[in-house]
Every structure is written in C-alpha cells, then in structure tokens.
C-alpha cells in the first residue's frame, strides 16, 4: 500500500489512462476523486471501485471552467479531508493540417490541456500549501511533449507547454514540499486513439492498418502499443516517490519510440 490514506484527484478519469491511474491509486490505498466532464462515467467509475463511496467519489468537472474546477476540488477536500496528489490528465485530440486548422478547434484543444492544467494546479496548490503536508502534481504529457507529428499542431503545442508548467510548479512548490512531473506516453489504445485511426487514414490516404503499423508504432522497439498499465505504474512511481529528487522531470513511456 504505497498511497495509504493519500487523497488523489484524477481528471479525465472516467475513461482510458486516467481511469487506470485512479484504479491503481485506489488499489494502493488512496482515496480517489474521479473528475470528468462525463458525470455519469465519473459516478459509474467511482462506484465500480468502491460501491460504499468511502474511498472513491465521482465529480462532474469541465477542466476549462474556473468555477467548476474550484467547486470540484472543494468537493474533494470536503469529502476526503484534503488533496495530496493531482493528476491533470483530461485531454482530447483534433487532427488537421495547419493551413486548414479551425481557430475555434485550436482554442478548444489548448483550453482543455493548458487552461485545465493551470486551473486544477492552482486549486490543488492552494489546498496543498494550506495543508502543509506537501503533494505531488502529475501532468499527462505525451511523446508529443518532446517530438512533433504532422496534423497535430495544437496538441504538440499544448503538450510541450505542460513541461514548462511542471518546471515552474517544481520551483514554486518546493518550499511547500510539492513536487511536479510529466508523463509522456506513446500511443495507448484508448478511445482517444481509436478515434484517430480512421481520421488519419482518411487525411493521409492510407489504410487504417498502415496508420497503426507505419505511423503510430513505426518507431517503437517492439511494435507494441503502450498500455494504460505502463502509464499507471509510472504515475504511481511519481506519486509515491519519497523525495524531491525527481521534481521537474518528465519521463517518456513509449516502448522506445522516443528516447532522450
Ligand atoms: P480518453 O478519451 O480515453 O479519456 C479522456 C477523458 O477526458 C474522457 O473521460 C473525457 O470525458 C475527459 N475529458 C475530455 N474533456 C474534458 C474536460 N474539458 N474536462 C474534464 N474531462 C474531460 O483519452 P486517453 O487516451 O485516456 O487520454 C488521457 C490523456 O492522456 C490525455 O491528456 C491525452 O492527451 C494523453 N495521452 C494519450 C495517449 C494515447 O495514446 N491514448 C498518448 C499520450 C498522451
């Protein structure tokens, strides 16, 4: 039990990577808050983990909405007595070439990834500083925090931005024992990626099989997708890490696609 009695808020935890991180934290003894735009999914996930509701809570939260973020974080504090871990994970993908990219879609993507990270961070830091027991803030970056791909301009921009935010949190948070890290996964077969396969096939004029083999997994060492478990184990490692030694660092979890 590496997170016994810790309180963790995971955004976008009704699905995919966030759900697996919340499940892993729950298994390790944490009280988990499943914060998601999809309230039904958040409630169902919390129930799935803990039907008694004592250690898992679903919270409706649009991470781009200041009032909803502050209210959701306040709910977490009043239900479980504080916040020790924030995983800012909620995200979407929109693919299009730059010369055709719709401005509204650009702004929407940046808002979810960057405004969402800022708003949840600010609310978590306020609580962590007040509590005086430190904390861990983890951002879901991507190989696209380090590398670019065509058709993904706002995503690559936002994911690079999260590395900068994490470094500032590491510097400002240190005096309060708050650490910050970024996890940078390769392709993980979640609904977010399932949606991209036909979209990219259409955009690039190739088959869906080729999108997987020749684009998504082309540069991995084993031709395999990164799994939600690969990412959740890394999120556990950072959340449970006992010192400031790794603060400000990002780690790529990509089956060798991108090596630093
Ligand atoms: P997913 O689509 O399975 O889950 C995303 C969750 O975020 C959903 O439950 C959705 O309801 C929620 N969400 C979307 N907009 C939201 C908002 N405004 N407020 C609150 N919640 C919102 O996706 P996933 O693949 O699990 O992605 C999770 C994170 O991992 C994202 O940040 C994504 O960019 C990142 N990531 C994914 C992959 C991958 O290959 N799947 C790779 C690298 C990074």
mmCIF file of C-alpha atoms and ligand atoms in Angstrom:
data_model
loop_
_atom_site.group_PDB
_atom_site.id
_atom_site.type_symbol
_atom_site.label_atom_id
_atom_site.label_comp_id
_atom_site.label_asym_id
_atom_site.label_seq_id
_atom_site.Cartn_x
_atom_site.Cartn_y
_atom_site.Cartn_z
ATOM 1 C CA UNK A 1 0.000 0.000 0.000
ATOM 2 C CA UNK A 2 2.142 2.842 -1.292
ATOM 3 C CA UNK A 3 -0.531 5.534 -1.122
ATOM 4 C CA UNK A 4 -2.302 4.631 2.113
ATOM 5 C CA UNK A 5 -4.673 7.446 3.154
ATOM 6 C CA UNK A 6 -3.491 9.832 0.446
ATOM 7 C CA UNK A 7 -6.160 11.760 -1.445
ATOM 8 C CA UNK A 8 -5.795 11.815 -5.240
ATOM 9 C CA UNK A 9 -7.773 13.842 -7.771
ATOM 10 C CA UNK A 10 -7.509 12.484 -11.316
ATOM 11 C CA UNK A 11 -9.079 14.488 -14.146
ATOM 12 C CA UNK A 12 -10.465 12.702 -17.198
ATOM 13 C CA UNK A 13 -10.648 9.573 -15.044
ATOM 14 C CA UNK A 14 -13.919 8.206 -16.421
ATOM 15 C CA UNK A 15 -12.024 6.643 -19.340
ATOM 16 C CA UNK A 16 -8.705 5.352 -20.649
ATOM 17 C CA UNK A 17 -5.436 6.324 -18.976
ATOM 18 C CA UNK A 18 -6.999 8.386 -16.186
ATOM 19 C CA UNK A 19 -9.295 5.548 -15.181
ATOM 20 C CA UNK A 20 -6.376 3.108 -14.898
ATOM 21 C CA UNK A 21 -4.358 5.597 -12.837
ATOM 22 C CA UNK A 22 -7.294 6.104 -10.476
ATOM 23 C CA UNK A 23 -7.742 2.306 -10.198
ATOM 24 C CA UNK A 24 -4.043 1.842 -9.416
ATOM 25 C CA UNK A 25 -4.049 4.586 -6.778
ATOM 26 C CA UNK A 26 -7.211 3.099 -5.252
ATOM 27 C CA UNK A 27 -5.569 -0.330 -5.070
ATOM 28 C CA UNK A 28 -2.600 1.240 -3.317
ATOM 29 C CA UNK A 29 -4.813 2.629 -0.563
ATOM 30 C CA UNK A 30 -5.607 6.148 -1.803
ATOM 31 C CA UNK A 31 -8.954 7.879 -1.656
ATOM 32 C CA UNK A 32 -9.654 8.806 -5.263
ATOM 33 C CA UNK A 33 -11.698 11.551 -6.881
ATOM 34 C CA UNK A 34 -12.766 10.758 -10.437
ATOM 35 C CA UNK A 35 -13.185 14.205 -12.015
ATOM 36 C CA UNK A 36 -14.598 14.208 -15.527
ATOM 37 C CA UNK A 37 -16.724 16.159 -17.966
ATOM 38 C CA UNK A 38 -18.753 12.966 -18.214
ATOM 39 C CA UNK A 39 -20.553 12.945 -14.864
ATOM 40 C CA UNK A 40 -22.317 9.635 -15.478
ATOM 41 C CA UNK A 41 -18.998 7.993 -16.345
ATOM 42 C CA UNK A 42 -17.301 9.537 -13.303
ATOM 43 C CA UNK A 43 -20.010 8.295 -10.946
ATOM 44 C CA UNK A 44 -20.032 4.823 -12.521
ATOM 45 C CA UNK A 45 -16.224 4.564 -12.261
ATOM 46 C CA UNK A 46 -16.273 5.605 -8.602
ATOM 47 C CA UNK A 47 -18.989 3.011 -7.894
ATOM 48 C CA UNK A 48 -17.026 0.358 -9.744
ATOM 49 C CA UNK A 49 -14.014 0.968 -7.470
ATOM 50 C CA UNK A 50 -15.901 1.368 -4.207
ATOM 51 C CA UNK A 51 -19.657 0.782 -4.044
ATOM 52 C CA UNK A 52 -19.694 2.142 -0.456
ATOM 53 C CA UNK A 53 -18.381 5.537 -1.666
ATOM 54 C CA UNK A 54 -15.946 5.735 1.254
ATOM 55 C CA UNK A 55 -12.795 5.866 -0.874
ATOM 56 C CA UNK A 56 -13.985 6.837 -4.365
ATOM 57 C CA UNK A 57 -16.017 9.833 -5.461
ATOM 58 C CA UNK A 58 -17.229 10.918 -8.904
ATOM 59 C CA UNK A 59 -17.167 14.672 -9.542
ATOM 60 C CA UNK A 60 -18.523 16.469 -12.617
ATOM 61 C CA UNK A 61 -15.855 18.876 -13.833
ATOM 62 C CA UNK A 62 -15.143 20.688 -17.066
ATOM 63 C CA UNK A 63 -11.454 21.484 -16.533
ATOM 64 C CA UNK A 64 -11.731 24.623 -18.691
ATOM 65 C CA UNK A 65 -14.319 26.161 -16.365
ATOM 66 C CA UNK A 66 -12.822 28.041 -13.420
ATOM 67 C CA UNK A 67 -15.924 27.779 -11.227
ATOM 68 C CA UNK A 68 -16.403 24.061 -11.926
ATOM 69 C CA UNK A 69 -12.765 23.286 -11.167
ATOM 70 C CA UNK A 70 -12.809 25.214 -7.889
ATOM 71 C CA UNK A 71 -16.126 23.633 -6.870
ATOM 72 C CA UNK A 72 -14.945 20.128 -7.791
ATOM 73 C CA UNK A 73 -11.705 20.482 -5.870
ATOM 74 C CA UNK A 74 -13.629 21.853 -2.866
ATOM 75 C CA UNK A 75 -15.864 18.754 -3.025
ATOM 76 C CA UNK A 76 -12.792 16.537 -2.944
ATOM 77 C CA UNK A 77 -11.473 18.368 0.111
ATOM 78 C CA UNK A 78 -14.754 18.223 1.980
ATOM 79 C CA UNK A 79 -15.290 14.511 1.174
ATOM 80 C CA UNK A 80 -11.783 13.247 1.918
ATOM 81 C CA UNK A 81 -10.096 15.956 4.021
ATOM 82 C CA UNK A 82 -7.537 17.420 1.596
ATOM 83 C CA UNK A 83 -5.600 16.806 -1.610
ATOM 84 C CA UNK A 84 -2.201 15.069 -1.765
ATOM 85 C CA UNK A 85 -1.999 14.133 -5.447
ATOM 86 C CA UNK A 86 -3.328 15.801 -8.592
ATOM 87 C CA UNK A 87 -3.145 14.053 -11.944
ATOM 88 C CA UNK A 88 -4.030 16.560 -14.647
ATOM 89 C CA UNK A 89 -4.935 14.091 -17.362
ATOM 90 C CA UNK A 90 -8.108 15.211 -19.160
ATOM 91 C CA UNK A 91 -7.438 15.693 -22.843
ATOM 92 C CA UNK A 92 -8.693 15.425 -26.384
ATOM 93 C CA UNK A 93 -7.161 15.169 -29.841
ATOM 94 C CA UNK A 94 -8.122 17.024 -33.013
ATOM 95 C CA UNK A 95 -6.195 16.338 -36.209
ATOM 96 C CA UNK A 96 -5.967 18.620 -39.247
ATOM 97 C CA UNK A 97 -3.211 20.229 -41.280
ATOM 98 C CA UNK A 98 -2.154 23.667 -40.015
ATOM 99 C CA UNK A 99 -3.296 25.558 -43.112
ATOM 100 C CA UNK A 100 -6.826 24.197 -42.641
ATOM 101 C CA UNK A 101 -6.971 24.302 -38.831
ATOM 102 C CA UNK A 102 -10.112 25.902 -37.464
ATOM 103 C CA UNK A 103 -9.320 28.617 -34.876
ATOM 104 C CA UNK A 104 -12.173 27.536 -32.604
ATOM 105 C CA UNK A 105 -10.874 23.963 -32.530
ATOM 106 C CA UNK A 106 -7.337 25.218 -31.836
ATOM 107 C CA UNK A 107 -8.588 27.240 -28.867
ATOM 108 C CA UNK A 108 -10.730 24.371 -27.574
ATOM 109 C CA UNK A 109 -7.808 21.956 -27.514
ATOM 110 C CA UNK A 110 -5.437 24.430 -25.856
ATOM 111 C CA UNK A 111 -8.078 25.269 -23.258
ATOM 112 C CA UNK A 112 -8.616 21.646 -22.217
ATOM 113 C CA UNK A 113 -4.925 20.803 -22.000
ATOM 114 C CA UNK A 114 -3.427 24.080 -20.763
ATOM 115 C CA UNK A 115 -6.197 26.074 -19.050
ATOM 116 C CA UNK A 116 -7.301 22.784 -17.481
ATOM 117 C CA UNK A 117 -3.809 22.078 -16.185
ATOM 118 C CA UNK A 118 -3.477 25.627 -14.827
ATOM 119 C CA UNK A 119 -6.878 25.745 -13.126
ATOM 120 C CA UNK A 120 -6.583 22.334 -11.458
ATOM 121 C CA UNK A 121 -2.977 23.083 -10.437
ATOM 122 C CA UNK A 122 -3.914 26.404 -8.893
ATOM 123 C CA UNK A 123 -6.759 24.879 -6.889
ATOM 124 C CA UNK A 124 -4.594 21.951 -5.771
ATOM 125 C CA UNK A 125 -1.659 24.185 -4.769
ATOM 126 C CA UNK A 126 -3.901 26.446 -2.704
ATOM 127 C CA UNK A 127 -5.049 23.392 -0.756
ATOM 128 C CA UNK A 128 -1.613 21.755 -0.535
ATOM 129 C CA UNK A 129 0.047 24.958 0.718
ATOM 130 C CA UNK A 130 -2.699 25.372 3.340
ATOM 131 C CA UNK A 131 -2.460 21.738 4.473
ATOM 132 C CA UNK A 132 1.311 21.897 4.854
ATOM 133 C CA UNK A 133 1.841 18.224 4.065
ATOM 134 C CA UNK A 134 3.361 18.587 0.595
ATOM 135 C CA UNK A 135 1.995 16.923 -2.504
ATOM 136 C CA UNK A 136 2.542 15.546 -5.984
ATOM 137 C CA UNK A 137 1.250 17.073 -9.215
ATOM 138 C CA UNK A 138 1.474 14.962 -12.343
ATOM 139 C CA UNK A 139 0.692 16.137 -15.867
ATOM 140 C CA UNK A 140 -0.236 13.810 -18.699
ATOM 141 C CA UNK A 141 2.081 14.880 -21.454
ATOM 142 C CA UNK A 142 2.870 12.746 -24.477
ATOM 143 C CA UNK A 143 5.753 11.812 -26.740
ATOM 144 C CA UNK A 144 4.311 14.930 -28.379
ATOM 145 C CA UNK A 145 5.728 16.905 -25.418
ATOM 146 C CA UNK A 146 9.154 16.208 -26.984
ATOM 147 C CA UNK A 147 8.518 15.403 -30.636
ATOM 148 C CA UNK A 148 6.162 16.595 -33.375
ATOM 149 C CA UNK A 149 3.903 14.821 -35.851
ATOM 150 C CA UNK A 150 2.049 16.302 -38.783
ATOM 151 C CA UNK A 151 -1.642 17.192 -38.336
ATOM 152 C CA UNK A 152 -1.324 17.690 -34.554
ATOM 153 C CA UNK A 153 -0.286 21.337 -34.155
ATOM 154 C CA UNK A 154 -2.355 22.351 -31.108
ATOM 155 C CA UNK A 155 -1.773 19.009 -29.366
ATOM 156 C CA UNK A 156 2.011 19.192 -29.825
ATOM 157 C CA UNK A 157 1.959 22.845 -28.731
ATOM 158 C CA UNK A 158 -0.071 22.102 -25.599
ATOM 159 C CA UNK A 159 1.900 19.007 -24.630
ATOM 160 C CA UNK A 160 5.197 20.905 -24.935
ATOM 161 C CA UNK A 161 3.634 23.645 -22.780
ATOM 162 C CA UNK A 162 2.904 21.238 -19.927
ATOM 163 C CA UNK A 163 6.630 20.624 -19.491
ATOM 164 C CA UNK A 164 7.139 24.336 -18.868
ATOM 165 C CA UNK A 165 4.271 24.467 -16.386
ATOM 166 C CA UNK A 166 5.617 21.460 -14.471
ATOM 167 C CA UNK A 167 9.042 23.094 -14.161
ATOM 168 C CA UNK A 168 7.502 26.241 -12.663
ATOM 169 C CA UNK A 169 5.397 24.179 -10.238
ATOM 170 C CA UNK A 170 8.565 22.300 -9.220
ATOM 171 C CA UNK A 171 10.348 25.586 -8.446
ATOM 172 C CA UNK A 172 7.460 27.366 -6.700
ATOM 173 C CA UNK A 173 6.150 24.260 -4.945
ATOM 174 C CA UNK A 174 9.481 23.132 -3.470
ATOM 175 C CA UNK A 175 9.220 25.417 -0.453
ATOM 176 C CA UNK A 176 5.939 23.671 0.367
ATOM 177 C CA UNK A 177 7.090 20.115 -0.389
ATOM 178 C CA UNK A 178 5.054 19.991 -3.614
ATOM 179 C CA UNK A 179 6.629 18.036 -6.498
ATOM 180 C CA UNK A 180 5.724 18.148 -10.205
ATOM 181 C CA UNK A 181 6.281 15.668 -13.028
ATOM 182 C CA UNK A 182 5.170 14.959 -16.568
ATOM 183 C CA UNK A 183 4.467 11.510 -18.010
ATOM 184 C CA UNK A 184 4.909 11.308 -21.785
ATOM 185 C CA UNK A 185 3.230 8.199 -23.215
ATOM 186 C CA UNK A 186 3.470 6.863 -26.734
ATOM 187 C CA UNK A 187 0.287 5.633 -28.385
ATOM 188 C CA UNK A 188 -2.099 3.943 -25.951
ATOM 189 C CA UNK A 189 -5.136 2.184 -27.344
ATOM 190 C CA UNK A 190 -7.859 4.248 -25.622
ATOM 191 C CA UNK A 191 -10.990 5.837 -27.159
ATOM 192 C CA UNK A 192 -8.860 8.909 -27.942
ATOM 193 C CA UNK A 193 -6.587 6.854 -30.205
ATOM 194 C CA UNK A 194 -9.316 4.625 -31.661
ATOM 195 C CA UNK A 195 -10.912 7.808 -32.991
ATOM 196 C CA UNK A 196 -7.675 8.966 -34.650
ATOM 197 C CA UNK A 197 -7.023 5.803 -36.656
ATOM 198 C CA UNK A 198 -9.777 6.295 -39.267
ATOM 199 C CA UNK A 199 -9.301 10.082 -39.209
ATOM 200 C CA UNK A 200 -5.594 9.815 -40.010
ATOM 201 C CA UNK A 201 -6.208 7.089 -42.601
ATOM 202 C CA UNK A 202 -8.567 9.466 -44.393
ATOM 203 C CA UNK A 203 -6.337 12.511 -44.062
ATOM 204 C CA UNK A 204 -3.202 10.680 -45.250
ATOM 205 C CA UNK A 205 -4.935 8.475 -47.834
ATOM 206 C CA UNK A 206 -3.665 5.173 -46.362
ATOM 207 C CA UNK A 207 -5.321 2.145 -44.725
ATOM 208 C CA UNK A 208 -6.139 2.011 -41.007
ATOM 209 C CA UNK A 209 -3.725 -0.906 -40.619
ATOM 210 C CA UNK A 210 -0.960 1.238 -42.091
ATOM 211 C CA UNK A 211 -1.774 4.100 -39.711
ATOM 212 C CA UNK A 212 -1.123 1.712 -36.812
ATOM 213 C CA UNK A 213 1.928 -0.056 -38.257
ATOM 214 C CA UNK A 214 3.606 2.625 -40.322
ATOM 215 C CA UNK A 215 2.797 5.695 -38.262
ATOM 216 C CA UNK A 216 1.762 5.000 -34.683
ATOM 217 C CA UNK A 217 4.050 2.067 -33.841
ATOM 218 C CA UNK A 218 6.692 2.507 -36.528
ATOM 219 C CA UNK A 219 9.467 3.713 -34.233
ATOM 220 C CA UNK A 220 8.774 1.528 -31.189
ATOM 221 C CA UNK A 221 11.310 -1.199 -30.412
ATOM 222 C CA UNK A 222 8.679 -3.950 -30.266
ATOM 223 C CA UNK A 223 5.792 -2.807 -32.492
ATOM 224 C CA UNK A 224 3.560 -2.593 -29.418
ATOM 225 C CA UNK A 225 1.167 -0.025 -28.064
ATOM 226 C CA UNK A 226 2.000 1.490 -24.696
ATOM 227 C CA UNK A 227 -0.590 0.187 -22.227
ATOM 228 C CA UNK A 228 -2.702 2.008 -19.668
ATOM 229 C CA UNK A 229 -0.893 -0.127 -17.069
ATOM 230 C CA UNK A 230 2.524 1.093 -18.303
ATOM 231 C CA UNK A 231 1.358 4.658 -17.724
ATOM 232 C CA UNK A 232 -0.397 3.977 -14.407
ATOM 233 C CA UNK A 233 2.714 2.295 -12.959
ATOM 234 C CA UNK A 234 4.710 5.410 -13.834
ATOM 235 C CA UNK A 235 2.052 7.620 -12.256
ATOM 236 C CA UNK A 236 2.285 5.505 -9.091
ATOM 237 C CA UNK A 237 6.070 5.795 -9.074
ATOM 238 C CA UNK A 238 5.925 9.598 -9.202
ATOM 239 C CA UNK A 239 3.052 9.936 -6.717
ATOM 240 C CA UNK A 240 4.776 7.699 -4.153
ATOM 241 C CA UNK A 241 8.327 8.973 -4.681
ATOM 242 C CA UNK A 242 9.718 9.840 -1.253
ATOM 243 C CA UNK A 243 11.842 12.932 -2.022
ATOM 244 C CA UNK A 244 12.218 15.972 -4.273
ATOM 245 C CA UNK A 245 14.963 14.275 -6.298
ATOM 246 C CA UNK A 246 12.834 13.889 -9.432
ATOM 247 C CA UNK A 247 10.810 17.075 -9.284
ATOM 248 C CA UNK A 248 10.500 18.963 -12.572
ATOM 249 C CA UNK A 249 11.342 15.870 -14.602
ATOM 250 C CA UNK A 250 9.379 14.266 -17.386
ATOM 251 C CA UNK A 251 9.604 10.637 -18.403
ATOM 252 C CA UNK A 252 8.778 9.120 -21.775
ATOM 253 C CA UNK A 253 6.819 5.850 -21.624
ATOM 254 C CA UNK A 254 6.705 4.755 -25.240
ATOM 255 C CA UNK A 255 8.242 1.314 -25.886
ATOM 256 C CA UNK A 256 11.298 3.039 -27.293
ATOM 257 C CA UNK A 257 9.503 5.278 -29.782
ATOM 258 C CA UNK A 258 11.250 8.347 -28.409
ATOM 259 C CA UNK A 259 14.486 8.129 -26.424
ATOM 260 C CA UNK A 260 16.027 11.102 -24.627
HETATM 261 P P1 LIG B 1 -9.861 9.155 -23.296
HETATM 262 O O1 LIG B 1 -10.601 9.802 -24.398
HETATM 263 O O2 LIG B 1 -9.983 7.674 -23.089
HETATM 264 O O3 LIG B 1 -10.183 9.862 -21.920
HETATM 265 C C1 LIG B 1 -10.188 11.254 -21.780
HETATM 266 C C2 LIG B 1 -11.162 11.635 -20.674
HETATM 267 O O4 LIG B 1 -11.084 13.059 -20.530
HETATM 268 C C3 LIG B 1 -12.625 11.286 -21.008
HETATM 269 O O5 LIG B 1 -13.216 10.609 -19.900
HETATM 270 C C4 LIG B 1 -13.272 12.663 -21.220
HETATM 271 O O6 LIG B 1 -14.628 12.715 -20.808
HETATM 272 C C5 LIG B 1 -12.399 13.557 -20.349
HETATM 273 N N1 LIG B 1 -12.462 14.959 -20.749
HETATM 274 C C6 LIG B 1 -12.422 15.473 -22.015
HETATM 275 N N2 LIG B 1 -12.568 16.798 -21.965
HETATM 276 C C7 LIG B 1 -12.691 17.133 -20.653
HETATM 277 C C8 LIG B 1 -12.883 18.364 -19.971
HETATM 278 N N3 LIG B 1 -12.983 19.538 -20.618
HETATM 279 N N4 LIG B 1 -12.969 18.335 -18.606
HETATM 280 C C9 LIG B 1 -12.882 17.171 -17.939
HETATM 281 N N5 LIG B 1 -12.730 15.984 -18.533
HETATM 282 C C10 LIG B 1 -12.630 15.976 -19.878
HETATM 283 O O7 LIG B 1 -8.321 9.568 -23.551
HETATM 284 P P2 LIG B 1 -6.934 8.981 -23.025
HETATM 285 O O8 LIG B 1 -6.250 8.371 -24.184
HETATM 286 O O9 LIG B 1 -7.103 8.216 -21.766
HETATM 287 O O10 LIG B 1 -6.178 10.347 -22.740
HETATM 288 C C11 LIG B 1 -5.901 10.841 -21.437
HETATM 289 C C12 LIG B 1 -4.712 11.787 -21.512
HETATM 290 O O11 LIG B 1 -3.574 11.071 -21.983
HETATM 291 C C13 LIG B 1 -4.887 12.970 -22.466
HETATM 292 O O12 LIG B 1 -4.324 14.121 -21.890
HETATM 293 C C14 LIG B 1 -4.103 12.556 -23.681
HETATM 294 O O13 LIG B 1 -3.651 13.639 -24.429
HETATM 295 C C15 LIG B 1 -2.977 11.797 -23.029
HETATM 296 N N6 LIG B 1 -2.273 10.872 -23.915
HETATM 297 C C16 LIG B 1 -2.938 9.865 -24.538
HETATM 298 C C17 LIG B 1 -2.238 8.995 -25.369
HETATM 299 C C18 LIG B 1 -2.912 7.885 -26.086
HETATM 300 O O14 LIG B 1 -2.261 7.324 -26.989
HETATM 301 N N7 LIG B 1 -4.116 7.490 -25.742
HETATM 302 C C19 LIG B 1 -0.864 9.186 -25.573
HETATM 303 C C20 LIG B 1 -0.222 10.224 -24.917
HETATM 304 C C21 LIG B 1 -0.941 11.063 -24.091
#
